[in-house]
Amino acid sequence: MKLCMIGTGYVGLVSGVCFSDVGNTVYCVDKDKKKIEELNKGNVPIYEPGLEEILKKNYKQNRLKFTTDLKKAVSSSDIIFICVGTPTKKNSNSADLKYVFSVAKELKKIIKSYKIIITKSTVPVTTGDKIENILKNLGHKRFYLSR
Ligand SMILES: NC(=O)c1ccc[n+]([C@@H]2O[C@H](COP(=O)([O-])OP(=O)(O)OC[C@H]3O[C@@H](n4cnc5c(N)ncnc54)[C@H](O)[C@@H]3O)[C@@H](O)[C@H]2O)c1
């Protein structure tokens, strides 16, 4: 399958690399250009045992791609994973969901055909409904899955 990880941090990168290793083509997208440049040079920003080796193997075999081009990655993929951060808000115990909702708004502009969207970010109950509301009226059949 063709997969798109939006957010190439601990969760998006590790999941994306593992998905590519079982045969999927994976687009890892991040808005951090420097991170994407380094990943395209084979420089892994985090330490996870075995990650660098698996990443390099799948990158060479063209199953793993690192890009800032969200539109191309989403258009080329069947399944989209939202893996952006949800930091705790200042002076509150609740999660700041602005990055998740910002991705949903970007997806609404880009998506032109059927996609499965999965929220991998840690979010409170009802966030899936809010994302679905943002994506409403895409004008074609779609399916939404929450983590
Ligand atoms: N780190 C963990 O062990 C862990 C475990 C379980 C769940 N989670 C959850 O997973 C989510 C991601 O955590 P993480 O540790 O990978 O975060 P992270 O901060 O390491 O990575 C998030 C990435 O998303 C990118 N990003 C933000 N907005 C973007 C956008 N609009 N388009 C493209 N990229 C964008 C950031 O540049 C960053 O590289 C959080 O909700 C976290 O709570 C994390």
Short mmCIF file of C-alpha atoms and ligand atoms in Angstrom, two decimals, residues 5-13 29-33 35 46 48 67-68 70 82-87 97-100 102-104 106 120-123 147, ligand 1:
data_model
loop_
_atom_site.label_atom_id
_atom_site.label_comp_id
_atom_site.label_asym_id
_atom_site.label_seq_id
_atom_site.Cartn_x
_atom_site.Cartn_y
_atom_site.Cartn_z
CA MET A 5 2.98 9.92 7.64
CA ILE A 6 2.33 13.60 8.42
CA GLY A 7 4.87 14.56 11.07
CA THR A 8 8.23 12.79 10.99
CA GLY A 9 8.99 12.86 14.72
CA TYR A 10 9.40 9.91 17.08
CA VAL A 11 6.05 8.40 16.18
CA GLY A 12 5.81 9.23 12.46
CA LEU A 13 9.40 8.32 11.66
CA VAL A 29 6.25 14.43 5.45
CA ASP A 30 7.42 17.19 7.74
CA LYS A 31 7.23 20.97 7.61
CA ASP A 32 10.74 21.10 9.14
CA LYS A 33 12.88 21.41 5.99
CA LYS A 35 14.88 17.53 9.31
CA ILE A 46 16.57 10.15 17.10
CA GLU A 48 16.05 3.76 18.32
CA THR A 67 9.52 15.24 1.72
CA THR A 68 8.03 18.61 2.67
CA LEU A 70 2.36 17.44 1.56
CA ILE A 82 -1.64 12.25 11.31
CA CYS A 83 1.43 12.08 13.60
CA VAL A 84 1.99 15.70 14.63
CA GLY A 85 2.64 16.79 18.20
CA THR A 86 -0.10 17.47 20.78
CA PRO A 87 1.79 19.30 23.56
CA LEU A 97 -4.65 20.25 19.22
CA LYS A 98 -3.76 23.16 16.93
CA TYR A 99 -1.25 21.11 14.88
CA VAL A 100 -3.77 18.30 14.36
CA SER A 102 -4.11 22.57 11.03
CA VAL A 103 -3.26 19.29 9.24
CA ALA A 104 -6.99 18.50 8.84
CA GLU A 106 -4.59 21.33 4.84
CA LYS A 120 -1.94 8.50 15.38
CA SER A 121 -1.32 11.60 17.52
CA THR A 122 -2.55 11.25 21.09
CA VAL A 123 -5.84 13.13 21.27
CA ARG A 147 -6.62 5.84 16.90
N1 LIG B 1 7.00 9.98 21.36
C1 LIG B 1 6.31 8.95 21.82
O1 LIG B 1 6.86 7.96 22.36
C2 LIG B 1 4.82 8.89 21.66
C3 LIG B 1 4.17 7.72 22.00
C4 LIG B 1 2.81 7.64 21.82
C5 LIG B 1 2.12 8.71 21.31
N2 LIG B 1 2.76 9.86 20.99
C6 LIG B 1 1.97 10.95 20.43
O2 LIG B 1 2.23 11.03 19.02
C7 LIG B 1 2.20 12.39 18.59
C8 LIG B 1 3.51 12.76 17.95
O3 LIG B 1 4.54 12.64 18.94
P1 LIG B 1 6.08 12.75 18.54
O4 LIG B 1 6.82 12.45 19.78
O5 LIG B 1 6.34 11.97 17.30
O6 LIG B 1 6.17 14.34 18.21
P2 LIG B 1 7.42 15.12 17.61
O7 LIG B 1 7.31 16.51 18.16
O8 LIG B 1 8.68 14.33 17.77
O9 LIG B 1 7.10 15.16 16.04
C9 LIG B 1 6.06 15.88 15.49
C10 LIG B 1 6.51 16.33 14.09
O10 LIG B 1 5.40 16.89 13.41
C11 LIG B 1 5.88 17.93 12.58
N3 LIG B 1 4.75 18.77 12.19
C12 LIG B 1 3.98 19.61 12.93
N4 LIG B 1 3.02 20.18 12.18
C13 LIG B 1 3.17 19.67 10.92
C14 LIG B 1 2.47 19.86 9.70
N5 LIG B 1 1.41 20.70 9.59
N6 LIG B 1 2.88 19.19 8.59
C15 LIG B 1 3.95 18.36 8.67
N7 LIG B 1 4.66 18.13 9.81
C16 LIG B 1 4.26 18.78 10.92
C17 LIG B 1 6.92 18.62 13.46
O11 LIG B 1 7.81 19.41 12.68
C18 LIG B 1 7.60 17.41 14.12
O12 LIG B 1 8.73 16.97 13.38
C19 LIG B 1 1.85 13.20 19.85
O13 LIG B 1 0.45 13.37 19.89
C20 LIG B 1 2.32 12.33 20.98
O14 LIG B 1 1.64 12.58 22.18
C21 LIG B 1 4.09 9.97 21.15
#
